Structures are given as structure tokens and as C-alpha cells.
PDB file of C-alpha atoms in Angstrom:
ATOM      1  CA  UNK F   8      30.478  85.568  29.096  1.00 62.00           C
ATOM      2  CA  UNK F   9      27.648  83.914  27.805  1.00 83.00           C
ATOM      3  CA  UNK F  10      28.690  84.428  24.016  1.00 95.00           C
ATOM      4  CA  UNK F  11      26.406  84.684  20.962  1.00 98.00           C
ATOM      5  CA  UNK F  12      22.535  83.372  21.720  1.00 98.00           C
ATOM      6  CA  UNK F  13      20.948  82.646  18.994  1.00 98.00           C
ATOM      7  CA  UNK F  14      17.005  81.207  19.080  1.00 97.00           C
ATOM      8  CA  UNK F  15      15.456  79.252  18.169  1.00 98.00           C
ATOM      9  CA  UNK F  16      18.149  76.813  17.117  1.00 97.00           C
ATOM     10  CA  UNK F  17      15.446  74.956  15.031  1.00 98.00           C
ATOM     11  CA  UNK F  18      12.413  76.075  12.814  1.00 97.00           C
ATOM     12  CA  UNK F  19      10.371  74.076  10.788  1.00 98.00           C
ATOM     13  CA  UNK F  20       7.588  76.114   9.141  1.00 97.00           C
ATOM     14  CA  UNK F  21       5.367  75.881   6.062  1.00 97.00           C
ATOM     15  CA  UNK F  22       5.790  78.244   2.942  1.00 97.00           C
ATOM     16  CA  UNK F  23       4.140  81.317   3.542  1.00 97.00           C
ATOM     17  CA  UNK F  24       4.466  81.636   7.073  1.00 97.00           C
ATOM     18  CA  UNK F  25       6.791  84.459   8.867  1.00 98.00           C
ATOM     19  CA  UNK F  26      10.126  83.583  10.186  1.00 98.00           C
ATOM     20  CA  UNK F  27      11.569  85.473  12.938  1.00 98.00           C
ATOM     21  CA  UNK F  28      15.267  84.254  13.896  1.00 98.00           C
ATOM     22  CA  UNK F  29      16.697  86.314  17.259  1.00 98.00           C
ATOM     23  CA  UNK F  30      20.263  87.072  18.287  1.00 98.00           C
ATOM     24  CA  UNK F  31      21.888  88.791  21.014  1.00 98.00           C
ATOM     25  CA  UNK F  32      25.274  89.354  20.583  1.00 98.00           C
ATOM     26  CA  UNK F  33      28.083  89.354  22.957  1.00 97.00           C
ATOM     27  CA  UNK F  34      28.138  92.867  25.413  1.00 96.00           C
ATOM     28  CA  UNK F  35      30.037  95.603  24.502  1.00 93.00           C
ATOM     29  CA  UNK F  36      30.704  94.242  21.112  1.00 94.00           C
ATOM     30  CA  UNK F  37      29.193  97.158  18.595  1.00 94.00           C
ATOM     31  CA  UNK F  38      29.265  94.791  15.331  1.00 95.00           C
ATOM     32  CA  UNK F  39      26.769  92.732  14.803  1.00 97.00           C
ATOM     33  CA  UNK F  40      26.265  90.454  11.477  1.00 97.00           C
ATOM     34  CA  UNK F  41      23.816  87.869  10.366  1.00 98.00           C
ATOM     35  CA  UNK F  42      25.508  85.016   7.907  1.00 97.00           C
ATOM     36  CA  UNK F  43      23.617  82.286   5.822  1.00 97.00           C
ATOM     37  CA  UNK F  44      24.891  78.758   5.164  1.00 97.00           C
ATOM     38  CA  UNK F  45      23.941  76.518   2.809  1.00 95.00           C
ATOM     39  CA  UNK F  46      25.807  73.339   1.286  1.00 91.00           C
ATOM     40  CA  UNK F  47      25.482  75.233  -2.094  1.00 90.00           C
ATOM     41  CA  UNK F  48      26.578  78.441  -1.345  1.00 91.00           C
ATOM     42  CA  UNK F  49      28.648  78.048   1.812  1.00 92.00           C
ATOM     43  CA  UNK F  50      28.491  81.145   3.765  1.00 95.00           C
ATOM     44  CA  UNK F  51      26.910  83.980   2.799  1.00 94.00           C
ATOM     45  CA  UNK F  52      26.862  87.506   4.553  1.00 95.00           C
ATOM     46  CA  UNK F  53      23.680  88.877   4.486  1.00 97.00           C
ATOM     47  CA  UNK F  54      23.956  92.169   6.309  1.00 97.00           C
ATOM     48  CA  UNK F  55      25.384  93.841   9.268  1.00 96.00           C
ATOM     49  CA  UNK F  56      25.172  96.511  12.213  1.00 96.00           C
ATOM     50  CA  UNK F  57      27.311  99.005  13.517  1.00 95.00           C
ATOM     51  CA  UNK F  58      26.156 100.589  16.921  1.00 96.00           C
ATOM     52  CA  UNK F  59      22.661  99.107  15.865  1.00 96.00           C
ATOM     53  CA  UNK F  60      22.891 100.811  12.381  1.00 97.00           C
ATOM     54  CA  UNK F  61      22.411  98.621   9.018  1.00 97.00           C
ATOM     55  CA  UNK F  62      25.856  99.716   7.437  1.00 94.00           C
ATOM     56  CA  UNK F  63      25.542  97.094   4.740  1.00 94.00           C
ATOM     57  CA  UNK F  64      22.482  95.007   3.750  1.00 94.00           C
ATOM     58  CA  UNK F  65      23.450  94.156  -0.171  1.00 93.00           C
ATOM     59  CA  UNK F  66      23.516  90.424   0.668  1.00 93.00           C
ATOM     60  CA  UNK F  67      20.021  90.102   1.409  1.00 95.00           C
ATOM     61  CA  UNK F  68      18.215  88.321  -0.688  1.00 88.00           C
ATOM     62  CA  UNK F  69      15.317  90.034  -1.494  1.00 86.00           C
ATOM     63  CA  UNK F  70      12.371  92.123   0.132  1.00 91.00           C
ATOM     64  CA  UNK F  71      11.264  89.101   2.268  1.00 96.00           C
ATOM     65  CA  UNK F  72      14.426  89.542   4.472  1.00 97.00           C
ATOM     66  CA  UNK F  73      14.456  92.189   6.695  1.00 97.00           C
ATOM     67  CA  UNK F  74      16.585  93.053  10.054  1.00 98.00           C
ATOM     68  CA  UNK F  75      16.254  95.328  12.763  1.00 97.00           C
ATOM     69  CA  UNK F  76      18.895  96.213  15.615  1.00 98.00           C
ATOM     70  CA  UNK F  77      16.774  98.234  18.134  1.00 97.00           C
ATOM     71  CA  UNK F  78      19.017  98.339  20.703  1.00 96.00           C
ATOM     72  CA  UNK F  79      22.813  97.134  21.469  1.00 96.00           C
ATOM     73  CA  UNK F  80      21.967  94.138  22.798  1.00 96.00           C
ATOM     74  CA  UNK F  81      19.035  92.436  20.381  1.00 97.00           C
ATOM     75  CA  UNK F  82      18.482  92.121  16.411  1.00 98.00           C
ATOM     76  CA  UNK F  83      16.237  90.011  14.438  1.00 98.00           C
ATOM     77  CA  UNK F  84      16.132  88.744  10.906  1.00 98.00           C
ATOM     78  CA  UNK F  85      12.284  88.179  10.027  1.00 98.00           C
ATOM     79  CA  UNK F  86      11.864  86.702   6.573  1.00 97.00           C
ATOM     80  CA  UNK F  87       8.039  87.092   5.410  1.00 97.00           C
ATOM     81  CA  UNK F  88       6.586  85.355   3.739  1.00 96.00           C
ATOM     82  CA  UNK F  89       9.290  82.408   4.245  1.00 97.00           C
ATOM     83  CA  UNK F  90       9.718  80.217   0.721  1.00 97.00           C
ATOM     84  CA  UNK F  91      11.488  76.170   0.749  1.00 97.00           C
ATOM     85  CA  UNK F  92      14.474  78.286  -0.754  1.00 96.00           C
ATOM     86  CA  UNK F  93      15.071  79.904   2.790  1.00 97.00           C
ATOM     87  CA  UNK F  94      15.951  76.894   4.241  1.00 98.00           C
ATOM     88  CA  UNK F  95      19.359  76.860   5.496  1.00 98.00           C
ATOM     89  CA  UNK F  96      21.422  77.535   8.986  1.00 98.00           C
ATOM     90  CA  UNK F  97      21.338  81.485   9.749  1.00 98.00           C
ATOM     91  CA  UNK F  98      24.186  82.633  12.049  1.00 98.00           C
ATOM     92  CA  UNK F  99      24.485  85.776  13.873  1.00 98.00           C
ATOM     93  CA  UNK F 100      28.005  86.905  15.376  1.00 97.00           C
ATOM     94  CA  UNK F 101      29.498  90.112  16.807  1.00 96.00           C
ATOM     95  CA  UNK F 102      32.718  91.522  17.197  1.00 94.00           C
ATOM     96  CA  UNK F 103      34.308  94.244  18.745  1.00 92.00           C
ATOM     97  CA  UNK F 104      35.124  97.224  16.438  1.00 85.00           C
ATOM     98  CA  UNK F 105      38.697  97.434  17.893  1.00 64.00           C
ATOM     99  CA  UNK F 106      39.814  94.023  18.092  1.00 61.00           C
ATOM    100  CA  UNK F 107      41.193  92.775  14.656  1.00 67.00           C
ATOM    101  CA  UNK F 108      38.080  91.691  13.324  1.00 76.00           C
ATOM    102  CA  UNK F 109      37.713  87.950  15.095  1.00 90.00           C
ATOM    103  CA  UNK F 110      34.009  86.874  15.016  1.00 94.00           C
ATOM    104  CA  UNK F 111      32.410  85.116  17.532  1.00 96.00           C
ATOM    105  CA  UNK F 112      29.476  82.864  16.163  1.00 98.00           C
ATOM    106  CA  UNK F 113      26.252  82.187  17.754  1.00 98.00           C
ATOM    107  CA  UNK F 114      25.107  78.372  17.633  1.00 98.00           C
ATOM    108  CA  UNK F 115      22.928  79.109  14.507  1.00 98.00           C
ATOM    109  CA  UNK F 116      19.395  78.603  13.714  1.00 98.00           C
ATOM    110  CA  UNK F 117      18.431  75.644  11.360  1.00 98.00           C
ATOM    111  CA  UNK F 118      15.926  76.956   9.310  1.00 98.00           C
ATOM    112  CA  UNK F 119      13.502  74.077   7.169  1.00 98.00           C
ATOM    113  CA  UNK F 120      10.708  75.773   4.940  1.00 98.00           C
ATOM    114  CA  UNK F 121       8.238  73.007   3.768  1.00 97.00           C
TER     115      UNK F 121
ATOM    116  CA  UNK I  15      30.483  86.113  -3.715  1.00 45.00           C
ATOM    117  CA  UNK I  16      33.185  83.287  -2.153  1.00 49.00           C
ATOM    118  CA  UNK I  17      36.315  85.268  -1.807  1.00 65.00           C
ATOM    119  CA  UNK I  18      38.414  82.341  -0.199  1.00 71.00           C
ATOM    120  CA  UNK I  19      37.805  79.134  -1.746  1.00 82.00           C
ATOM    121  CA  UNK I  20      39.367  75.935   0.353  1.00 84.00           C
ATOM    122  CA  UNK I  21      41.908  72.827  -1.325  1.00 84.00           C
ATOM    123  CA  UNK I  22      40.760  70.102  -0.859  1.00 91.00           C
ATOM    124  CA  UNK I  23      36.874  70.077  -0.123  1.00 91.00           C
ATOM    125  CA  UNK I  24      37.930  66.792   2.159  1.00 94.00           C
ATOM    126  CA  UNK I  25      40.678  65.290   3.607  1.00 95.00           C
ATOM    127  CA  UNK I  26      40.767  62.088   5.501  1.00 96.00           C
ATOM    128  CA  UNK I  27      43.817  61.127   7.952  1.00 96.00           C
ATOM    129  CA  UNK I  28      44.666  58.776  10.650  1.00 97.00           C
ATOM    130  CA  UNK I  29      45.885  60.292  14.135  1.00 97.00           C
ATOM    131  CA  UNK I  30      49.159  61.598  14.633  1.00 97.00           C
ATOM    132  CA  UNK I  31      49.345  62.283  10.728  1.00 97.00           C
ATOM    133  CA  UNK I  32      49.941  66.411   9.661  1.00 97.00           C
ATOM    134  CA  UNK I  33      46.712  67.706   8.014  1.00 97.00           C
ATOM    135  CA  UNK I  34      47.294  70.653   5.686  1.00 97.00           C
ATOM    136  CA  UNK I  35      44.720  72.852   4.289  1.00 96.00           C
ATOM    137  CA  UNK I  36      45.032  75.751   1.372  1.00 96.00           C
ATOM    138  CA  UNK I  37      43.444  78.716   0.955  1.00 94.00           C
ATOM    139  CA  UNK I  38      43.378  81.133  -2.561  1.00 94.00           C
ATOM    140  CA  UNK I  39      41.384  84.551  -2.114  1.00 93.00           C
ATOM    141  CA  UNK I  40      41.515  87.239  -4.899  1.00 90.00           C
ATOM    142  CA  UNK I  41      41.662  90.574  -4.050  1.00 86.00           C
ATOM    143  CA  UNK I  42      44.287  92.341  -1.564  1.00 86.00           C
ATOM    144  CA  UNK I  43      43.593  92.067   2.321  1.00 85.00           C
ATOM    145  CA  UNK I  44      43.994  93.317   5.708  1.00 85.00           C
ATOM    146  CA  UNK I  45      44.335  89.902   7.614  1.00 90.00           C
ATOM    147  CA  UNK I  46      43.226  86.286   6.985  1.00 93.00           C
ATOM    148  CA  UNK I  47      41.657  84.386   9.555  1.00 95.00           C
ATOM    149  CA  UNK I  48      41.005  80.170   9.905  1.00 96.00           C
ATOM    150  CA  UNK I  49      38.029  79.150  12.142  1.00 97.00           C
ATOM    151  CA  UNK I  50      36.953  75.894  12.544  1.00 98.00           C
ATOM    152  CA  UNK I  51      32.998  74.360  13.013  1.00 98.00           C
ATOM    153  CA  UNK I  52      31.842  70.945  14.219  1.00 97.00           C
ATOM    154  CA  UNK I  53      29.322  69.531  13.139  1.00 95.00           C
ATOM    155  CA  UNK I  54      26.043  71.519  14.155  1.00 94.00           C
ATOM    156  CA  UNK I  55      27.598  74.225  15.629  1.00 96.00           C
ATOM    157  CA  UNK I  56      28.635  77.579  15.186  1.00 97.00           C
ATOM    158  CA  UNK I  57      31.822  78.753  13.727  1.00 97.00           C
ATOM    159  CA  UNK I  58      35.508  79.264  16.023  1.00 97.00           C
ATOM    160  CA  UNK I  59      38.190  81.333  15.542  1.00 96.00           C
ATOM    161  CA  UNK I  60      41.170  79.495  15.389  1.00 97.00           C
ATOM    162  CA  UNK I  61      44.065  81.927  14.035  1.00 96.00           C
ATOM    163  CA  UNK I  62      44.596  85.545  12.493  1.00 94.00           C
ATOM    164  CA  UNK I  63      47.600  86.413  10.368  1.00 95.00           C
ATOM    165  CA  UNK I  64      47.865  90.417   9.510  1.00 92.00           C
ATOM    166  CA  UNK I  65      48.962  90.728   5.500  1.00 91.00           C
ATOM    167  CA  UNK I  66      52.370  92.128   6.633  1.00 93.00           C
ATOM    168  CA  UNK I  67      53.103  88.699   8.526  1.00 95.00           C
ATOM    169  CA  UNK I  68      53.900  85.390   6.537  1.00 96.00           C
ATOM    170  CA  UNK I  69      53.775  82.473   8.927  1.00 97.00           C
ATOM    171  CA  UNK I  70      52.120  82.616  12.667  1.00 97.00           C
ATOM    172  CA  UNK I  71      51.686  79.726  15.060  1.00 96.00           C
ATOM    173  CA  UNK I  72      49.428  78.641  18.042  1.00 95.00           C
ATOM    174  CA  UNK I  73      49.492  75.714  19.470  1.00 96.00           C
ATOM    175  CA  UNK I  74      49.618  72.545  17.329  1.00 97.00           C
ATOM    176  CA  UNK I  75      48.332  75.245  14.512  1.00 97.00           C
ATOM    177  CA  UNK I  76      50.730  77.030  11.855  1.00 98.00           C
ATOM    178  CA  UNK I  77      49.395  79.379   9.456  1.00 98.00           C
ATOM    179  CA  UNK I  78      51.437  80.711   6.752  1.00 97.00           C
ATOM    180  CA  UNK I  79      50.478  83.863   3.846  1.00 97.00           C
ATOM    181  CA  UNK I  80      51.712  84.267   0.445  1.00 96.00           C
ATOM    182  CA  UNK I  81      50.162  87.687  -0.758  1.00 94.00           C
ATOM    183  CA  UNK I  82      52.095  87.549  -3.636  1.00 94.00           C
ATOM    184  CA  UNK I  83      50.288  84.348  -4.390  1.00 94.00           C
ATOM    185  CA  UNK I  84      46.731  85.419  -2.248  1.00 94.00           C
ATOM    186  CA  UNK I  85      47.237  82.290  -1.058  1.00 95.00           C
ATOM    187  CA  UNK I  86      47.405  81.109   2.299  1.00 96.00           C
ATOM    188  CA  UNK I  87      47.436  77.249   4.285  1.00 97.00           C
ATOM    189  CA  UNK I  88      46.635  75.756   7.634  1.00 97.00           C
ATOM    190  CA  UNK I  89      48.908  73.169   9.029  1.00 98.00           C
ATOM    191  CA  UNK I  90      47.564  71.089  11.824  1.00 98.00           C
ATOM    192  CA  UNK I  91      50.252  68.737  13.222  1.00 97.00           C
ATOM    193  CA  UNK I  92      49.820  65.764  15.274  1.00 97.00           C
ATOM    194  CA  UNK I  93      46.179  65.794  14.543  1.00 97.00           C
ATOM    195  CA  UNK I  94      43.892  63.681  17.015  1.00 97.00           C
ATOM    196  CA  UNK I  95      40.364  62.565  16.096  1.00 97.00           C
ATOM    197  CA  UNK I  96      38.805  65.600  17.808  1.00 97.00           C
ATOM    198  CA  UNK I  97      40.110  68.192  15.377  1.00 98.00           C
ATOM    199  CA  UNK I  98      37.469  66.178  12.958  1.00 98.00           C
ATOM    200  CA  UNK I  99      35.399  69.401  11.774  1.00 98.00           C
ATOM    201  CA  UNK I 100      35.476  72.011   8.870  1.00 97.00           C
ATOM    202  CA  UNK I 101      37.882  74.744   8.513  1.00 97.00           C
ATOM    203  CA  UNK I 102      37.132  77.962   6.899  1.00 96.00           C
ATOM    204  CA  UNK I 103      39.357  80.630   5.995  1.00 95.00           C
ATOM    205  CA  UNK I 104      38.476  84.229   5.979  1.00 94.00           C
ATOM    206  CA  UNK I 105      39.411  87.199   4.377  1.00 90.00           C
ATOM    207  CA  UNK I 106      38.906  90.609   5.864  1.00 84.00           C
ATOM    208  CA  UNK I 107      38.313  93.614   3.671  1.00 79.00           C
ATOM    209  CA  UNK I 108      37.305  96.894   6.279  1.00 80.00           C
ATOM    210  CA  UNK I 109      34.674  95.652   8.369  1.00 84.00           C
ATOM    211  CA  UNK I 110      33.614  92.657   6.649  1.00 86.00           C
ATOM    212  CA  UNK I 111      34.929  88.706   6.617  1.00 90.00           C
ATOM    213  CA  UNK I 112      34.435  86.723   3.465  1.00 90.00           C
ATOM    214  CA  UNK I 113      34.156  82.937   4.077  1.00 92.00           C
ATOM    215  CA  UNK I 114      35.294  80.095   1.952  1.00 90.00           C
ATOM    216  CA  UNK I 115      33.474  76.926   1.393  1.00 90.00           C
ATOM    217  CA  UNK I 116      35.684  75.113   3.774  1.00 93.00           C
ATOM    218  CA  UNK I 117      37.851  71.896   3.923  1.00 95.00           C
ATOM    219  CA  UNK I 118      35.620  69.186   5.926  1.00 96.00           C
ATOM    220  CA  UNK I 119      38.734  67.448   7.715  1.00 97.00           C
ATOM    221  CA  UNK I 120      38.184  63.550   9.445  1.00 97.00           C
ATOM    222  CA  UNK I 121      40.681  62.445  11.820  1.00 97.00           C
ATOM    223  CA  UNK I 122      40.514  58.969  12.445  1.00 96.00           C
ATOM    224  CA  UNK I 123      41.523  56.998  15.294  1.00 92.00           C
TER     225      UNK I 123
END
């Protein structure tokens, strides 16, 4: 299995411009969540999927973020219009709604906003 | 919000020398889980122990749970200089993990 694909793995952008960070998770796994880290804040969950359905988005930031799940096997988190705040490593992982609740973690996307 | 929050932020230790790490969380649980991340990479699970269980090993790994305390710790024995990383724990409420800050462990040779 090829695991959690996460791209790009490095942005560097200037404010105002759109972001749009991709993931595809593992197959078969039906939970999908995208996690922010920061040195300041550590880890922060910013929202995630069941079955391609936001269940929970209360961690995102503001009305910048936004993600989509249109089918099992894609989601993206666009951020628009991105701010030097954003910058941080985004993570997407997915697990599978029987096992116990182990995530498996993409590689991340490094995110600088100039 | 943290739920898990790591002792100590760092820890520095030579090979062959135990590493422990501890974890406090503050609200009840279904299972806490350790994963560990190198540098510039993405995060690993390393270990789950259920709330019902108190102590569960893998490996060179030994994870113990205090619910009483919400407190939990990471024993890595025997450590070489590629277990140098950061180790999270995480708590699991439903369908969700909560992630410490981490403890950024360097083994030296």
C-alpha cells in the first residue's frame, strides 16, 4: 500500500494568493482528517470526513479554510486568500472506522506564506 | 485545545540508556496512543493502550496508563541513536485523536 500522499510537500506563496493542499488517503479507509502543526500550537485538528462527509470542521480557522471530500479517494484543503499566519506543515491521515482509531499520516505539506 | 501535554519538552541520552516520556491528558478516554515523527516527516503509530489496560509492550517499547491519574508514559529501553525523533501521545475521544506537543527525544551515539 502506497499509504497517505500528500502534495505538494512544499509551497511557498505570497499573501493573497490561493492555497490548494491535496491528499489521498489510504483505500478502503472511510476517515479522513486534515491536522495543522505549528511550533506554537503543536498539532491542531482542523476538520474531518466520514465516507466523504465533513462530520466536524470547528477547528478551522476561519472562512479562508475550506475542504472538500468529493469522492473516497481525494480531499483538498484550499485556503483563499492565504495570510503569513497560514504558514505551517498541514497533514492529512485516514483511518479505518473499525480499527481502534490508529492514524496513518501522510508526509505533510510545508506551507510558507510570504 | 492540547488535550495531552508531553514531560519533558526534550530529553537528551547516550545509547543504550532507558528514555522515558510522560503524558497528562484531562478528560476520560477510550484509548491512548504514542506515535513518533522524524524530523520532516509525517507522524507513526507506535503503540495503543485501551483505558481498561494499564501497561502494554512492543518491542523495545512499554507503555503504561494511570486513569486515575490521566496520566500515562512511554518507556523506550536500550535506546539507539535512530529512535532520535519526537513522540506524541494521543488521546482518543469517539472519532477524534487529540495530540500533545510532544517530547523531542536525541539519542546520541
Amino acid at each position: 500500500d502506497a499509504g497517505v500522499i500528500q502534495s505538494p510537500r512544499h509551497e511557498v506563496t505570497e499573501m493573497g494568493q490561493e492555497v490548494t493542499l491535496r491528499c489521498k488517503p489510504i483505500s478502503g479507509h472511510d476517515y479522513l482528517f486534515w491536522y495543522r502543526q505549528t511550533m506554537m500550537r503543536g498539532l491542531e485538528l482542523l476538520i474531518y470526513f466520514n465516507n466523504n462527509v465533513p462530520i466536524d470542521d470547528s477547528g478551522m480557522p476561519e472562512d479562508r479554510f475550506s475542504a472538500k471530500m468529493p469522492n473516497a479517494s481525494f480531499s483538498t484543503l484550499k485556503i483563499q486568500p492565504s495570510e503569513p499566519r497560514d504558514s505551517a506543515v498541514y497533514f492529512c491521515a485516514s483511518r479505518l472506522g473499525t480499527a481502534p482509531g490508529e492514524l496513518f499520516f501522510g508526509e505533510g505539506s510545508r506551507l510558507t506564506v510570504l | 485545545s492540547q488535550q495531552g501535554e508531553e514531560d519533558p519538552q526534550a530529553l537528551s541520552i547516550q545509547e543504550g540508556e532507558n528514555a522515558t516520556m510522560n503524558c497528562s491528558y484531562k478528560t476520560s478516554i477510550n484509548n491512548l496512543q504514542w506515535y513518533r515523527q522524524n524530523s520532516g516527516r509525517g507522524l507513526v503509530h507506535l503503540i495503543l493502550i485501551r483505558s481498561n489496560e494499564r501497561e502494554k509492550h512492543s518491542g523495545r517499547l512499554r507503555v503504561t496508563l494511570d486513569t486515575s491519574k490521566k496520566s500515562s508514559s512511554l518507556l523506550i529501553t536500550a535506546s539507539r541513536a535512530a529512535d532520535t525523533a519526537s513522540y506524541f501521545c494521543a488521546t482518543v475521544q469517539g472519532s477524534t485523536l487529540t495530540f500533545g506537543k510532544g517530547t523531542m527525544l536525541l539519542v546520541s551515539p
